[in-house]
């Protein structure tokens, strides 16, 4: 059985770091804050690895099926008997895998930030926010019920907000953090309604019970969920779709993706941790948590998930080919890869061989966390050296940054799907799952994988080749020292080798091990496309020439549209400013100013007018008052005597 | 010689009351107005005594009321005289006409 204390300590150690640094960071831990947070997280990582080892190799498997455990369940908020919000720990292959990913990447980012953020004014604050984020993310993956997920979901949202807005004296960072918070919060409204629908239908918040009740046809909860309908769609479909809206917001799926590129205003290690490896895959995680409900009860919703993922994947890949800010390229690449994970879930079914997409999605989540965190951290090293995010300020950096160069190259090969790097294996499984279930999505995915290789190598050649590096006179502190290079090397090992993990053995939709069968002839198409992308990028960007400009000119309209991110931001601005503002905001303001305020002002004005009229009665003449009083008494006496008897 | 009845006393009481009201409404001197109030109170006292004596001779309720009213009238006179002294200090007059600025 899992040890509840050890597992509970995994999220609680970063929380302790957050509390300590938040309260005493400025005074007591002024210089040691980074070390303290890193040591706490190191302990957390060790415990997570230990838990994973114990789960996968000692007690987890019973009758060759990975079991689900709830080692801890506390009643946190009881409304009345039978309805309470619990805090618990839910252990299954997915949460254990996520524990390892989150703690490992977070540890890498903690170590890296020791160098990257050195000398920052608010260094302890930065580490306390990182601790808060890590705690929330770990609480999210361990959540045993859907409301607990929601609580931690909002907590990761707020820590993401805090970290994007870390440079709060920069107006663009402030705007970006507000945008991220508002867009994801807007999506979370859907999530909340989805939770309410699902828990109303099933009568529980607990994952295991909820899934059990909603996936067995014939049970009373199942019948309720399927028979209630709104606008011709059953309640369960609404619930699942709305939960997915929340997931799509957090995972930056089209059309709720607009916050992710702007979120790059945060410090680069934060982008690596939150906006590449962990928080943005929370949407994928959420769908996998409720996967049986999606796959068995409402397969229609899963089709939506698949198409949203596929559209996001290719949409973001096209935009990524045109961006010039290296962090934005990586942001769109992240969106594209999460699209991959989403449609892999969308084409999957529940159980057995048909659940290949499910395994593939989580496998890609796992490998993507490695190579995307690596890409961001390497990009951070480049930015640290060049002091600019723009491609045009870079070029020829392979001499100056040898370790960054090699690790970045490994990550690019991994994301491009070149064997034998990690991305190859996970992408193959996704493509295979798509091929078996939805051929249209398969072709979209294939094109996307070619585009991925192209834009990643465009980035690579622009940073490290292109033209000889000209120094702009910045102070040269070298590559960033041991603390910045160690995470790069460790993650590079992960990105190179993670693909050899027989992932299907451990994680599958129903817990039974899935043999990963490897089809050589199937891999030919994606690998050839990937290599084509790489060589195209090489031809265009290896040394400076006018070919890219010519191609851009020949694609005039389309290139411009992609460069401007297909004007999605402008559409949002149009909808909010022109339509919502004019149709709802302005009338509401008019109503508020004239009717609501008018009623209040009218009351005031009436009272004032009356008081001006009657204050004459208070004349200061005492005897006049006495006459009024006497007259009143006489009138009352007359009334009592003659009228009311 | 005729024993005075209830009506005689009620007549005196009513006369006393209206003399008091008249004095209160027409006099300008605050002390005189205070004395008029005492007249009104005493007319009430007289009523209580008369009703007690002629209607419920065995009871003492009316007498107790009168004792309380006298006590309250004494307290009220003390407060009123304090007010009048203060008015005199600020307005140098105890004429009610000169105190008409005591308003909104």
XYZ file of C-alpha atoms in Angstrom:
749
model
C 0.000 0.000 0.000
C 1.165 3.544 -0.647
C 2.506 5.460 2.319
C 0.202 8.443 2.841
C 2.728 10.469 4.831
C 5.411 10.245 2.189
C 3.041 11.150 -0.618
C 1.499 14.005 1.351
C 4.978 15.406 1.982
C 5.622 15.742 -1.764
C 3.282 18.735 -2.189
C 3.680 19.972 1.389
C 7.433 20.593 1.172
C 7.124 23.205 -1.593
C 4.226 24.711 0.373
C 6.520 24.983 3.393
C 9.015 26.724 1.120
C 6.336 29.148 -0.037
C 5.247 29.975 3.506
C 8.782 30.356 4.855
C 10.012 32.481 1.961
C 6.779 34.426 1.740
C 6.908 35.388 5.423
C 10.625 35.650 6.133
C 12.161 35.762 2.640
C 13.183 39.385 2.686
C 14.695 39.427 6.143
C 15.968 36.000 7.079
C 16.576 34.184 3.804
C 17.708 37.156 1.763
C 20.596 35.282 0.157
C 19.775 31.678 0.949
C 16.204 31.642 -0.366
C 17.099 29.918 -3.646
C 19.122 27.241 -1.922
C 16.381 26.639 0.652
C 13.646 26.256 -1.972
C 15.850 24.029 -4.115
C 16.723 21.744 -1.213
C 13.074 21.392 -0.237
C 12.175 20.561 -3.809
C 15.031 18.126 -4.086
C 13.584 16.276 -1.103
C 10.193 16.380 -2.787
C 11.645 14.975 -6.012
C 13.384 12.154 -4.191
C 10.132 11.247 -2.453
C 8.277 11.375 -5.780
C 10.808 9.091 -7.442
C 10.631 6.739 -4.476
C 6.824 6.711 -4.682
C 6.953 6.029 -8.408
C 9.417 3.193 -7.925
C 7.327 1.643 -5.153
C 4.125 2.018 -7.126
C 5.311 0.695 -10.464
C 7.573 -2.051 -9.229
C 6.443 -3.107 -5.764
C 2.817 -2.816 -4.821
C 0.993 -1.132 -7.708
C 0.372 -4.123 -9.898
C -2.147 -6.718 -8.777
C -3.110 -9.420 -11.280
C -1.130 -7.508 -13.941
C -3.431 -4.488 -13.598
C -2.288 -1.245 -12.027
C -4.562 -0.515 -9.115
C -5.941 2.815 -7.950
C -5.345 3.766 -4.343
C -6.698 6.463 -2.062
C -4.236 6.440 0.817
C -5.598 9.622 2.364
C -9.091 11.075 2.484
C -9.974 13.997 4.744
C -13.335 15.682 4.999
C -12.522 19.298 4.491
C -15.810 21.140 4.162
C -18.987 19.346 5.133
C -22.262 20.967 4.107
C -24.436 18.239 5.502
C -24.273 14.516 5.796
C -23.454 13.023 2.457
C -22.339 16.256 0.809
C -18.840 17.341 1.608
C -15.759 18.552 -0.176
C -12.869 16.267 0.594
C -9.137 16.559 0.338
C -7.546 13.332 -0.647
C -4.712 11.652 -2.427
C -5.446 9.577 -5.466
C -2.704 7.277 -6.655
C -2.854 5.701 -10.074
C -0.306 5.418 -12.906
C -1.203 8.857 -14.288
C -0.829 10.759 -11.046
C 2.394 8.962 -10.174
C 3.805 9.745 -13.616
C 2.741 13.389 -13.254
C 4.351 13.558 -9.793
C 7.664 12.605 -11.323
C 7.325 15.019 -14.239
C 6.257 17.988 -12.121
C 8.843 17.556 -9.376
C 11.655 16.812 -11.827
C 11.001 19.752 -14.146
C 10.358 22.033 -11.195
C 13.648 20.964 -9.623
C 15.465 21.677 -12.871
C 13.876 25.114 -13.020
C 14.750 25.808 -9.382
C 18.394 24.950 -9.993
C 18.509 26.879 -13.254
C 16.963 29.975 -11.673
C 19.781 30.089 -9.116
C 21.908 31.330 -11.980
C 19.349 32.947 -14.242
C 17.636 35.087 -11.616
C 20.787 35.916 -9.651
C 20.872 39.510 -8.487
C 17.141 40.076 -8.919
C 15.674 42.475 -6.404
C 12.761 40.181 -5.537
C 14.690 36.911 -5.583
C 13.004 35.403 -2.455
C 9.569 36.373 -3.778
C 10.335 34.571 -7.030
C 11.219 31.387 -5.187
C 8.213 31.601 -2.922
C 5.942 31.884 -5.993
C 7.694 28.895 -7.560
C 7.003 26.968 -4.355
C 3.340 27.969 -4.438
C 3.069 26.863 -8.034
C 4.752 23.520 -7.425
C 2.532 22.855 -4.430
C -0.616 23.674 -6.402
C 0.377 21.594 -9.395
C 1.214 18.595 -7.211
C -2.061 19.010 -5.352
C -3.830 19.090 -8.703
C -2.334 15.837 -9.943
C -2.958 14.099 -6.617
C -6.559 15.276 -6.277
C -9.017 12.563 -5.413
C -12.156 14.454 -6.299
C -13.204 16.864 -8.950
C -13.689 19.792 -6.608
C -10.217 19.413 -5.182
C -8.908 19.557 -8.734
C -10.865 22.759 -9.208
C -9.361 24.358 -6.104
C -5.822 23.534 -7.140
C -6.670 24.446 -10.714
C -7.395 27.991 -9.597
C -4.291 27.977 -7.423
C -2.037 27.131 -10.371
C -3.893 29.829 -12.277
C -3.094 32.420 -9.646
C 0.536 31.375 -9.299
C 0.872 31.539 -13.068
C -0.625 35.051 -12.879
C 1.851 36.062 -10.177
C 4.834 34.702 -12.076
C 3.902 36.159 -15.459
C 3.525 39.497 -13.748
C 6.793 39.055 -11.885
C 8.332 42.078 -13.619
C 5.410 44.198 -12.523
C 7.088 47.447 -13.466
C 6.880 46.439 -17.136
C 3.455 47.426 -18.542
C 3.526 44.581 -21.074
C 4.046 42.033 -18.284
C 1.159 43.474 -16.316
C -1.087 43.338 -19.376
C 0.031 39.772 -20.101
C -0.674 38.491 -16.608
C -4.089 40.087 -16.581
C -4.844 38.571 -19.970
C -3.723 35.114 -18.869
C -5.779 35.315 -15.719
C -8.927 36.632 -17.350
C -8.900 34.234 -20.310
C -8.280 31.149 -18.196
C -10.714 32.328 -15.547
C -13.327 32.778 -18.237
C -12.744 29.190 -19.354
C -12.873 28.021 -15.741
C -16.425 29.274 -15.542
C -17.246 26.516 -18.022
C -15.272 24.077 -15.915
C -17.226 25.005 -12.787
C -20.564 24.580 -14.515
C -19.327 21.261 -15.908
C -18.385 20.109 -12.406
C -21.796 21.070 -11.125
C -23.541 19.176 -13.921
C -21.414 16.075 -13.517
C -21.702 16.011 -9.748
C -25.409 16.736 -9.896
C -25.927 13.822 -12.276
C -23.742 11.413 -10.351
C -24.451 12.626 -6.820
C -20.786 12.630 -5.919
C -17.608 14.614 -6.385
C -15.287 11.696 -5.924
C -13.553 10.551 -9.130
C -13.799 6.822 -8.624
C -17.440 6.850 -7.650
C -18.307 9.403 -10.311
C -16.693 7.409 -13.092
C -18.214 4.213 -11.834
C -21.718 5.664 -11.675
C -21.578 7.459 -14.986
C -20.092 4.682 -17.095
C -22.296 1.747 -16.182
C -25.361 1.828 -18.429
C -28.571 1.111 -16.556
C -27.644 2.633 -13.206
C -30.026 5.350 -12.091
C -27.356 8.082 -12.236
C -26.423 7.039 -15.750
C -30.037 7.209 -16.847
C -30.467 10.667 -15.306
C -27.331 11.935 -16.960
C -28.296 10.641 -20.369
C -31.997 11.434 -20.293
C -31.864 15.047 -19.076
C -31.190 17.226 -22.029
C -30.771 20.871 -22.861
C -31.004 22.187 -26.436
C -31.126 18.630 -27.705
C -27.890 17.618 -26.036
C -27.815 15.343 -23.006
C -26.707 16.634 -19.614
C -23.667 14.412 -19.493
C -22.448 15.705 -22.838
C -22.883 19.272 -21.661
C -21.038 18.465 -18.446
C -18.119 16.776 -20.183
C -17.912 19.463 -22.871
C -17.924 22.269 -20.294
C -15.236 20.540 -18.272
C -13.270 20.348 -21.486
C -13.741 24.094 -22.011
C -11.937 24.625 -18.710
C -9.206 22.262 -19.821
C -8.943 23.982 -23.194
C -8.528 27.359 -21.506
C -5.715 26.162 -19.297
C -4.085 24.207 -22.119
C -4.287 27.122 -24.551
C -6.409 25.325 -27.126
C -7.829 27.273 -30.055
C -9.626 29.707 -29.663
C -8.700 30.237 -26.005
C -4.975 30.186 -26.732
C -4.426 33.935 -26.912
C -2.974 34.232 -23.427
C -0.119 31.753 -23.915
C 2.151 33.743 -26.281
C 1.757 36.830 -24.107
C 2.563 34.803 -21.011
C 6.141 34.737 -22.290
C 6.572 38.097 -20.566
C 7.376 36.158 -17.413
C 10.911 35.081 -16.562
C 12.092 32.350 -18.956
C 12.473 29.566 -16.347
C 8.853 30.218 -15.409
C 7.835 29.752 -19.025
C 9.724 26.468 -19.015
C 7.992 25.243 -15.881
C 4.472 26.589 -16.152
C 3.868 27.388 -19.786
C 5.615 24.414 -21.315
C 5.942 21.424 -19.069
C 3.328 21.374 -16.353
C 0.439 23.808 -16.003
C -0.553 23.960 -19.650
C -0.868 20.189 -19.800
C -3.360 20.334 -16.925
C -6.146 20.320 -19.514
C -4.847 17.063 -20.954
C -4.548 15.687 -17.446
C -8.123 16.695 -16.685
C -9.470 14.883 -19.734
C -7.474 11.767 -18.854
C -8.869 11.888 -15.311
C -12.420 11.748 -16.610
C -11.492 9.709 -19.651
C -13.903 6.795 -19.027
C -16.807 9.247 -18.897
C -15.674 10.872 -22.139
C -14.953 7.619 -23.946
C -17.813 5.415 -22.791
C -20.699 7.741 -22.009
C -20.227 10.659 -24.396
C -18.043 9.707 -27.358
C -19.357 12.814 -29.134
C -17.487 15.058 -26.740
C -14.343 13.127 -27.451
C -14.764 13.955 -31.139
C -14.854 17.646 -30.176
C -11.712 17.145 -28.081
C -10.020 15.521 -31.064
C -10.891 18.263 -33.521
C -10.067 21.117 -31.173
C -6.694 19.482 -30.610
C -6.024 18.907 -34.292
C -7.013 22.442 -35.305
C -4.892 23.934 -32.512
C -1.937 21.773 -33.514
C -1.768 22.859 -37.136
C -2.904 26.432 -36.467
C -0.154 27.028 -33.923
C 2.447 25.285 -36.091
C 1.733 27.647 -39.001
C 2.009 30.720 -36.770
C 5.218 29.404 -35.200
C 6.875 29.374 -38.641
C 6.557 33.146 -38.928
C 7.329 34.512 -35.469
C 10.644 36.192 -34.748
C 10.623 36.305 -30.954
C 12.211 32.994 -29.963
C 10.063 32.567 -26.870
C 6.924 33.130 -28.908
C 7.985 30.464 -31.378
C 8.367 28.108 -28.458
C 5.007 29.187 -27.038
C 3.218 28.381 -30.286
C 5.153 25.157 -30.490
C 3.881 24.265 -27.022
C 0.341 24.976 -28.095
C 0.825 22.797 -31.141
C 2.239 19.909 -29.120
C -0.585 20.110 -26.579
C -2.917 19.986 -29.550
C -1.199 16.698 -30.379
C -1.926 15.348 -26.912
C -5.522 16.497 -27.094
C -6.346 14.891 -30.405
C -4.527 11.742 -29.324
C -7.090 11.558 -26.529
C -9.803 12.434 -28.994
C -9.046 9.499 -31.258
C -8.670 7.076 -28.379
C -11.165 4.634 -26.981
C -11.388 3.119 -23.552
C -9.541 -0.065 -22.731
C -7.171 -2.483 -24.352
C -5.517 -1.922 -27.722
C -8.051 0.726 -28.696
C -6.749 2.853 -25.812
C -3.489 3.448 -27.677
C -4.229 7.145 -28.128
C -4.608 7.559 -24.373
C -1.220 6.039 -23.664
C 0.314 7.942 -26.556
C -1.084 11.227 -25.275
C 0.395 10.797 -21.812
C 3.615 9.489 -23.301
C 3.866 12.636 -25.371
C 3.054 14.700 -22.297
C 5.971 13.009 -20.558
C 8.535 13.400 -23.356
C 7.260 16.876 -24.228
C 7.836 18.011 -20.638
C 11.474 16.981 -21.028
C 12.326 18.494 -24.370
C 10.142 21.577 -24.132
C 11.493 22.494 -20.691
C 14.937 21.981 -22.185
C 14.127 24.214 -25.159
C 12.908 26.985 -22.908
C 15.829 26.757 -20.527
C 18.277 26.731 -23.431
C 16.470 29.698 -24.958
C 16.804 31.322 -21.556
C 20.551 30.774 -21.671
C 20.630 32.388 -25.124
C 18.547 35.334 -23.953
C 20.728 35.629 -20.871
C 23.734 35.917 -23.157
C 22.314 38.153 -25.875
C 19.894 40.235 -23.738
C 17.255 40.058 -26.428
C 14.405 37.812 -27.482
C 14.633 38.676 -31.157
C 16.128 36.293 -33.698
C 17.793 39.097 -35.606
C 20.035 39.871 -32.612
C 21.280 36.300 -32.595
C 23.082 34.043 -35.024
C 26.409 32.263 -34.952
C 26.167 31.564 -31.242
C 27.440 27.973 -31.436
C 30.993 29.030 -30.555
C 29.939 31.164 -27.623
C 27.417 28.744 -26.160
C 28.668 25.190 -26.889
C 26.682 23.321 -24.220
C 23.500 25.244 -24.932
C 24.011 24.560 -28.615
C 24.292 20.768 -28.207
C 21.389 20.479 -25.760
C 19.198 22.724 -27.890
C 19.987 20.596 -30.910
C 19.026 17.432 -29.014
C 15.736 19.022 -27.981
C 15.042 20.123 -31.567
C 15.706 16.637 -32.864
C 13.455 15.252 -30.154
C 10.552 17.551 -30.940
C 11.016 17.061 -34.686
C 10.553 13.336 -34.192
C 13.917 12.144 -35.407
C 14.766 8.664 -34.155
C 16.003 7.697 -31.634
C 15.126 10.794 -29.602
C 12.166 10.854 -27.223
C 9.720 12.761 -29.376
C 9.972 10.193 -32.129
C 8.457 7.402 -30.047
C 5.607 9.357 -28.542
C 4.731 11.003 -31.853
C 4.733 7.664 -33.628
C 2.222 6.297 -31.166
C -0.003 9.349 -31.554
C 0.123 9.137 -35.337
C -0.597 5.424 -35.231
C -3.606 5.999 -32.970
C -4.849 8.737 -35.281
C -4.278 6.566 -38.349
C -6.386 3.782 -36.883
C -9.299 5.955 -35.841
C -9.568 9.170 -37.792
C -7.736 9.475 -41.067
C -8.432 13.204 -41.485
C -6.808 13.999 -38.179
C -3.944 11.724 -39.137
C -3.128 13.827 -42.195
C -3.379 17.054 -40.225
C -1.005 15.573 -37.673
C 1.389 14.491 -40.391
C 1.564 17.975 -41.907
C 1.944 19.450 -38.446
C 4.867 17.182 -37.712
C 6.622 18.401 -40.877
C 5.925 22.006 -39.900
C 7.188 21.316 -36.386
C 10.519 20.109 -37.702
C 10.700 23.149 -39.977
C 10.016 25.855 -37.413
C 12.192 24.260 -34.749
C 15.149 24.135 -37.079
C 14.407 27.605 -38.347
C 14.835 28.641 -34.726
C 17.942 26.509 -34.316
C 19.720 27.815 -37.420
C 18.738 31.392 -36.721
C 20.165 31.251 -33.215
C 23.294 29.207 -33.728
C 24.232 29.586 -37.427
C 22.958 32.139 -39.910
C 25.624 34.818 -39.479
C 28.713 35.320 -37.333
C 27.831 36.660 -33.916
C 28.448 40.345 -33.420
C 28.796 41.454 -29.862
C 26.653 44.423 -28.924
C 29.047 45.432 -26.213
C 27.162 43.665 -23.413
C 29.131 42.395 -20.465
C 30.237 38.846 -21.174
C 29.586 36.538 -18.322
C 29.875 33.351 -20.385
C 27.273 30.678 -20.690
C 25.841 30.963 -17.203
C 27.889 28.641 -15.062
C 27.314 25.237 -13.583
C 23.844 25.823 -12.104
C 22.448 26.804 -15.484
C 24.184 24.100 -17.486
C 23.402 21.177 -15.167
C 19.622 21.290 -15.780
C 20.232 21.556 -19.521
C 22.408 18.454 -19.518
C 20.039 16.457 -17.308
C 17.033 17.412 -19.408
C 18.960 16.627 -22.590
C 19.591 13.135 -21.284
C 15.870 12.899 -20.597
C 14.975 14.213 -24.046
C 17.337 11.761 -25.681
C 16.487 8.671 -23.687
C 12.909 9.039 -22.400
C 11.548 7.419 -25.544
C 12.982 4.055 -24.624
C 10.748 3.769 -21.577
C 8.102 1.150 -22.376
C 5.435 3.644 -21.438
C 2.433 1.536 -22.378
C 3.515 -1.033 -19.829
C 2.837 1.475 -17.069
C 0.181 3.900 -18.221
C -2.887 2.897 -20.148
C -6.548 3.805 -20.182
C -7.715 0.892 -18.030
C -4.541 -0.070 -16.175
C -3.703 -3.177 -18.152
C -0.236 -3.049 -19.686
C -0.205 -2.133 -23.352
C 2.490 -3.630 -25.524
C 4.023 -0.956 -27.665
C 4.304 -2.534 -31.064
C 6.558 -0.758 -33.429
C 5.843 -0.598 -37.158
C 8.900 0.314 -39.135
C 7.127 1.010 -42.425
C 4.627 3.232 -40.632
C 7.387 5.519 -39.322
C 8.733 6.242 -42.790
C 6.249 8.974 -43.703
C 6.583 11.134 -40.573
C 10.351 10.761 -40.387
C 10.778 11.667 -44.055
C 8.487 14.671 -43.588
C 10.419 15.688 -40.492
C 13.736 15.440 -42.306
C 12.308 17.428 -45.205
C 11.345 20.123 -42.744
C 14.805 20.107 -41.231
C 16.574 20.322 -44.584
C 14.250 23.040 -45.809
C 15.059 25.047 -42.715
C 18.738 24.374 -43.280
C 18.531 25.494 -46.900
C 16.751 28.676 -45.916
C 18.450 29.713 -42.720
C 21.846 28.056 -42.412
C 23.548 31.103 -43.832
C 22.073 34.472 -44.568
C 20.386 34.703 -47.946
C 17.309 36.239 -49.501
C 15.351 33.009 -49.969
C 13.192 33.347 -46.818
C 12.221 36.885 -47.783
C 11.324 35.772 -51.317
C 9.190 32.913 -50.082
C 7.501 35.193 -47.604
C 6.831 37.656 -50.409
C 5.386 34.954 -52.680
C 3.003 33.901 -49.905
C 2.187 37.538 -49.284
C -1.307 37.519 -47.796
C -1.033 34.200 -46.045
C 2.373 35.027 -44.574
C 1.130 38.312 -43.235
C -1.914 36.664 -41.708
C 0.233 34.024 -40.023
C 2.694 36.661 -38.864
C -0.166 38.492 -37.228
C -1.318 35.243 -35.616
C -4.330 35.092 -37.945
C -5.695 38.220 -36.254
C -7.240 36.217 -33.420
C -6.244 38.870 -30.906
C -7.828 41.506 -33.118
C -10.989 39.412 -33.320
C -11.104 39.250 -29.547
C -10.560 42.979 -29.296
C -13.246 43.537 -31.916
C -15.722 41.319 -30.087
C -15.026 42.787 -26.675
C -14.551 46.437 -27.602
C -16.922 46.853 -30.504
C -19.673 44.337 -29.923
C -19.765 43.580 -26.207
C -18.855 47.119 -25.260
C -21.391 48.769 -27.537
C -24.219 46.297 -27.106
C -23.888 45.414 -23.440
C -21.356 47.694 -21.788
C -22.729 51.002 -22.999
C -26.430 50.287 -22.371
C -25.524 48.869 -18.961
C -23.540 51.997 -18.172
C -26.429 54.167 -19.349
C -28.871 52.180 -17.226
C -26.556 52.427 -14.253
C -25.954 56.119 -14.637
C -29.537 57.113 -15.342
C -31.859 54.583 -13.762
C -29.951 53.201 -10.780
C -28.134 56.406 -9.909
C -31.231 58.363 -10.912
C -33.399 56.575 -8.355
C -30.880 57.251 -5.626
C -30.476 60.895 -6.601
C -34.232 61.363 -6.843
C -34.695 60.112 -3.272
C -32.039 62.516 -2.085
C -33.414 65.485 -3.994
C -36.979 64.860 -2.802
C -35.892 64.619 0.824
C -33.909 67.811 0.476
C -36.773 69.734 -1.107
C -39.175 68.631 1.598
C -36.739 69.524 4.350
C -36.213 73.007 2.903
C -39.980 73.451 2.970
C -40.596 72.260 6.487
C -37.588 73.685 8.241
C -39.423 77.035 8.443
C -41.546 75.452 11.161
C -38.508 75.455 13.403
C -38.632 79.183 13.938
C -36.864 79.502 17.286
C -40.006 81.000 18.825
C -40.680 78.771 21.840
C -44.217 79.942 22.311
C -45.086 79.167 18.720
C -44.041 75.573 19.365
C -46.241 75.537 22.384
C -49.204 76.653 20.279
C -48.574 73.900 17.725
C -48.378 71.421 20.574
C -51.526 72.686 22.181
C -53.383 72.661 18.885
C -52.253 69.091 18.300
C -53.420 68.004 21.707
C -56.785 69.681 21.202
C -57.231 68.018 17.800
C -56.323 64.621 19.273
C -58.658 65.178 22.198
C -61.469 66.136 19.830
C -60.811 63.052 17.739
C -60.829 60.796 20.798
C -64.010 62.311 22.112
C -66.083 62.663 18.959
C -64.667 60.404 16.270
C -62.992 57.354 17.799
C -65.163 57.418 20.925
C -71.867 76.327 54.851
C -71.706 74.138 51.846
C -69.087 71.373 51.614
C -67.054 71.912 48.354
C -67.797 69.125 45.845
C -65.824 67.521 42.992
C -67.000 70.100 40.482
C -65.734 73.003 42.501
C -62.298 71.562 42.606
C -62.357 70.614 38.905
C -63.376 74.197 38.115
C -60.459 75.569 40.087
C -58.152 73.059 38.427
C -59.351 74.000 34.923
C -58.980 77.699 35.756
C -55.474 77.095 37.007
C -54.607 75.131 33.864
C -55.741 77.816 31.457
C -54.131 80.568 33.472
C -50.917 78.594 33.157
C -51.359 78.091 29.415
C -52.171 81.725 28.920
C -49.139 82.765 30.916
C -46.893 80.400 29.022
C -48.074 81.666 25.660
C -48.053 85.377 26.392
C -45.243 86.065 28.869
C -41.850 86.970 27.463
C -39.812 86.406 30.606
C -38.445 82.868 30.824
C -38.799 82.725 34.615
C -42.452 83.677 34.355
C -42.966 81.021 31.706
C -41.423 78.497 34.057
C -43.842 79.585 36.771
C -46.725 79.116 34.314
C -45.601 75.542 33.735
C -45.686 74.998 37.493
C -49.281 76.253 37.487
C -50.206 73.707 34.800
C -48.554 70.911 36.734
C -50.338 71.911 39.893
C -53.702 71.969 38.152
C -53.030 68.364 37.202
C -52.073 67.556 40.787
C -55.322 69.070 41.955
C -57.245 66.851 39.518
C -55.522 63.742 40.812
C -56.284 64.620 44.423
C -59.912 65.465 43.686
C -60.621 62.278 41.755
C -58.875 60.219 44.382
C -60.871 61.794 47.235
C -64.319 61.752 45.637
C -64.330 58.688 43.435
C -62.020 56.144 45.203
C -61.784 57.425 48.778
C -60.237 54.175 50.086
C -57.252 54.261 47.772
C -53.970 56.121 47.704
C -52.964 55.898 44.030
C -53.751 59.507 43.183
C -51.769 60.747 46.165
C -48.709 58.794 45.113
C -48.948 60.195 41.622
C -49.013 63.666 43.045
C -45.904 63.005 45.124
C -44.072 61.815 42.031
C -45.220 64.787 39.960
C -43.975 67.186 42.612
C -40.587 65.442 42.626
C -40.371 65.564 38.846
C -41.480 69.193 38.797
C -38.670 70.029 41.188
C -36.118 68.304 38.957
C -37.550 69.978 35.894
C -37.359 73.361 37.542
C -33.694 72.755 38.356
C -32.936 71.871 34.714
C -34.965 74.786 33.404
C -33.225 77.258 35.670
C -29.848 75.879 34.630
C -30.814 76.432 30.989
C -32.016 79.917 31.751
C -28.750 80.779 33.526
C -26.767 79.557 30.542
C -28.943 81.524 28.177
C -28.397 84.591 30.295
C -24.642 84.096 30.118
C -24.604 83.850 26.343
C -27.395 86.276 25.439
C -27.334 88.647 28.435
C -31.113 88.463 28.580
C -33.808 86.154 29.792
C -36.354 87.468 27.376
C -37.677 84.728 25.112
C -37.781 87.084 22.129
C -34.005 87.442 22.251
C -33.500 83.670 21.995
C -35.026 83.239 18.583
C -31.666 82.456 17.031
C -31.869 78.973 18.610
C -32.983 77.209 15.453
C -31.667 75.250 12.466
